[in-house]
Amino acid sequence: MTVQPIVLYVEDDPRSRKVMEMCLKLKMRLSNFTIFEDSSRFLERVQSLDPRPNLVFLDIHVKPNSGFQMLEMLRSVETFKHVPVIALTASVMNEEVHMLQTAGFDGCLSKPLDMETFPDNLKRLLNGEHVWRII
């Protein structure tokens, strides 16, 4: 069963934000997404979103809170315990993939996003699959 996506993306790189916006808005024709340009006051900002996201993409190397720290914050709140959280990173080494899996991420997509495969990956994530698309 496919769920209507309500997406949150936290990314400090303007180019990566633009690619995600193009994927969601133009390629997939979605309108219900939010993009944070940094991770300041992360939990406060996430909890104020209405509607709340049912899929979260986190850049790993963002400040002031890393993707790992934001994941921990999300998992500490009952509302977000079971929301899929996907890491996005340009530096994908085997050690980092293991760290992402151990930390509890539900998947990882490498940057830059591939606009051709992203729609299928998004559908798979919304259907509960763990997607580890690392190039």
mmCIF file of C-alpha atoms in Angstrom:
data_model
loop_
_atom_site.group_PDB
_atom_site.id
_atom_site.type_symbol
_atom_site.label_atom_id
_atom_site.label_comp_id
_atom_site.label_asym_id
_atom_site.label_seq_id
_atom_site.Cartn_x
_atom_site.Cartn_y
_atom_site.Cartn_z
ATOM 1 C CA MET A 1 0.000 0.000 0.000
ATOM 2 C CA THR A 2 1.431 3.363 -1.008
ATOM 3 C CA VAL A 3 1.120 6.185 1.506
ATOM 4 C CA GLN A 4 0.795 9.794 0.358
ATOM 5 C CA PRO A 5 4.238 11.172 1.124
ATOM 6 C CA ILE A 6 4.732 14.063 3.482
ATOM 7 C CA VAL A 7 8.452 14.616 3.198
ATOM 8 C CA LEU A 8 10.952 16.488 5.333
ATOM 9 C CA TYR A 9 14.472 17.062 4.030
ATOM 10 C CA VAL A 10 17.268 18.644 6.078
ATOM 11 C CA GLU A 11 20.108 19.854 3.863
ATOM 12 C CA ASP A 12 22.574 22.729 4.074
ATOM 13 C CA ASP A 13 23.810 22.510 0.465
ATOM 14 C CA PRO A 14 21.715 24.744 -1.853
ATOM 15 C CA ARG A 15 22.362 22.567 -4.914
ATOM 16 C CA SER A 16 21.230 19.394 -3.127
ATOM 17 C CA ARG A 17 18.101 21.171 -1.867
ATOM 18 C CA LYS A 18 17.298 22.265 -5.421
ATOM 19 C CA VAL A 19 17.734 18.739 -6.819
ATOM 20 C CA MET A 20 15.432 17.302 -4.122
ATOM 21 C CA GLU A 21 12.851 20.010 -4.765
ATOM 22 C CA MET A 22 12.957 19.282 -8.501
ATOM 23 C CA CYS A 23 12.562 15.540 -7.843
ATOM 24 C CA LEU A 24 9.608 16.004 -5.510
ATOM 25 C CA LYS A 25 7.817 18.878 -7.226
ATOM 26 C CA LEU A 26 8.515 18.505 -10.941
ATOM 27 C CA LYS A 27 9.298 14.820 -11.385
ATOM 28 C CA MET A 28 6.827 13.377 -8.866
ATOM 29 C CA ARG A 29 4.299 16.229 -8.710
ATOM 30 C CA LEU A 30 4.277 16.268 -4.908
ATOM 31 C CA SER A 31 3.462 19.396 -3.004
ATOM 32 C CA ASN A 32 3.565 18.306 0.616
ATOM 33 C CA PHE A 33 7.228 18.615 1.540
ATOM 34 C CA THR A 34 9.377 20.808 3.749
ATOM 35 C CA ILE A 35 13.066 21.543 3.389
ATOM 36 C CA PHE A 36 15.122 22.836 6.324
ATOM 37 C CA GLU A 37 18.341 24.640 5.349
ATOM 38 C CA ASP A 38 20.037 23.697 8.616
ATOM 39 C CA SER A 39 19.428 21.620 11.722
ATOM 40 C CA SER A 40 19.116 24.386 14.287
ATOM 41 C CA ARG A 41 16.216 23.904 16.745
ATOM 42 C CA PHE A 42 15.582 20.710 14.783
ATOM 43 C CA LEU A 43 13.189 18.880 17.077
ATOM 44 C CA GLU A 44 11.175 22.009 17.862
ATOM 45 C CA ARG A 45 10.779 22.773 14.158
ATOM 46 C CA VAL A 46 9.862 19.191 13.232
ATOM 47 C CA GLN A 47 7.239 18.945 15.953
ATOM 48 C CA SER A 48 5.630 22.180 14.733
ATOM 49 C CA LEU A 49 5.097 20.834 11.202
ATOM 50 C CA ASP A 50 1.491 20.239 10.235
ATOM 51 C CA PRO A 51 0.955 17.777 8.761
ATOM 52 C CA ARG A 52 3.809 15.816 10.259
ATOM 53 C CA PRO A 53 6.213 14.101 7.863
ATOM 54 C CA ASN A 54 5.857 10.382 7.206
ATOM 55 C CA LEU A 55 9.286 10.208 5.556
ATOM 56 C CA VAL A 56 12.449 12.080 6.576
ATOM 57 C CA PHE A 57 15.641 12.566 4.567
ATOM 58 C CA LEU A 58 18.645 13.772 6.559
ATOM 59 C CA ASP A 59 21.936 15.029 5.243
ATOM 60 C CA ILE A 60 24.558 13.418 7.447
ATOM 61 C CA HIS A 61 27.049 16.285 7.433
ATOM 62 C CA VAL A 62 24.833 19.218 8.370
ATOM 63 C CA LYS A 63 25.249 21.644 11.259
ATOM 64 C CA PRO A 64 24.708 22.328 14.070
ATOM 65 C CA ASN A 65 23.239 18.808 14.530
ATOM 66 C CA SER A 66 24.521 15.956 12.381
ATOM 67 C CA GLY A 67 22.233 13.460 10.711
ATOM 68 C CA PHE A 68 23.070 10.995 13.476
ATOM 69 C CA GLN A 69 22.056 13.502 16.158
ATOM 70 C CA MET A 70 18.817 14.369 14.346
ATOM 71 C CA LEU A 71 17.962 10.662 14.009
ATOM 72 C CA GLU A 72 18.471 10.225 17.735
ATOM 73 C CA MET A 73 16.192 13.201 18.424
ATOM 74 C CA LEU A 74 13.467 11.814 16.162
ATOM 75 C CA ARG A 75 13.619 8.363 17.721
ATOM 76 C CA SER A 76 13.236 9.910 21.194
ATOM 77 C CA VAL A 77 9.740 11.174 20.315
ATOM 78 C CA GLU A 78 6.900 8.638 20.163
ATOM 79 C CA THR A 79 5.321 10.302 17.113
ATOM 80 C CA PHE A 80 8.475 9.781 15.056
ATOM 81 C CA LYS A 81 9.711 6.406 16.380
ATOM 82 C CA HIS A 82 8.469 4.509 13.332
ATOM 83 C CA VAL A 83 8.810 7.189 10.650
ATOM 84 C CA PRO A 84 11.336 6.041 8.034
ATOM 85 C CA VAL A 85 14.508 8.132 8.227
ATOM 86 C CA ILE A 86 16.838 8.009 5.244
ATOM 87 C CA ALA A 87 20.415 9.261 5.260
ATOM 88 C CA LEU A 88 21.689 11.266 2.303
ATOM 89 C CA THR A 89 25.406 11.637 1.949
ATOM 90 C CA ALA A 90 28.036 12.215 -0.682
ATOM 91 C CA SER A 91 30.731 10.402 1.289
ATOM 92 C CA VAL A 92 29.621 6.797 1.289
ATOM 93 C CA MET A 93 32.342 4.460 2.491
ATOM 94 C CA ASN A 94 31.699 0.947 3.797
ATOM 95 C CA GLU A 95 32.466 2.064 7.364
ATOM 96 C CA GLU A 96 29.927 4.883 7.138
ATOM 97 C CA VAL A 97 27.225 2.587 5.738
ATOM 98 C CA HIS A 98 27.768 0.278 8.703
ATOM 99 C CA MET A 99 27.536 3.260 11.079
ATOM 100 C CA LEU A 100 24.277 4.388 9.417
ATOM 101 C CA GLN A 101 22.764 0.917 9.708
ATOM 102 C CA THR A 102 23.898 0.538 13.318
ATOM 103 C CA ALA A 103 22.504 3.976 14.222
ATOM 104 C CA GLY A 104 19.071 2.917 12.970
ATOM 105 C CA PHE A 105 18.645 4.661 9.638
ATOM 106 C CA ASP A 106 16.086 2.946 7.398
ATOM 107 C CA GLY A 107 18.171 3.482 4.288
ATOM 108 C CA CYS A 108 20.707 5.635 2.541
ATOM 109 C CA LEU A 109 20.769 7.384 -0.812
ATOM 110 C CA SER A 110 23.980 8.772 -2.188
ATOM 111 C CA LYS A 111 24.245 12.342 -3.390
ATOM 112 C CA PRO A 112 23.791 13.749 -5.857
ATOM 113 C CA LEU A 113 20.326 12.233 -6.113
ATOM 114 C CA ASP A 114 19.567 10.339 -9.287
ATOM 115 C CA MET A 115 16.368 11.910 -10.648
ATOM 116 C CA GLU A 116 15.653 8.789 -12.712
ATOM 117 C CA THR A 117 15.747 6.277 -9.843
ATOM 118 C CA PHE A 118 14.518 8.559 -7.037
ATOM 119 C CA PRO A 119 10.739 8.126 -7.695
ATOM 120 C CA ASP A 120 11.029 4.319 -7.510
ATOM 121 C CA ASN A 121 13.205 4.521 -4.393
ATOM 122 C CA LEU A 122 10.692 6.865 -2.746
ATOM 123 C CA LYS A 123 7.828 4.446 -3.475
ATOM 124 C CA ARG A 124 9.831 1.555 -2.085
ATOM 125 C CA LEU A 125 10.602 3.509 1.095
ATOM 126 C CA LEU A 126 6.944 4.428 1.566
ATOM 127 C CA ASN A 127 6.045 0.749 1.189
ATOM 128 C CA GLY A 128 8.305 -0.065 4.140
ATOM 129 C CA GLU A 129 11.376 -1.291 2.270
ATOM 130 C CA HIS A 130 14.843 -0.414 3.463
ATOM 131 C CA VAL A 131 16.674 1.102 0.509
ATOM 132 C CA TRP A 132 20.457 1.327 0.532
ATOM 133 C CA ARG A 133 21.240 2.911 -2.847
ATOM 134 C CA ILE A 134 24.903 3.669 -2.655
ATOM 135 C CA ILE A 135 26.946 4.406 -5.753
#
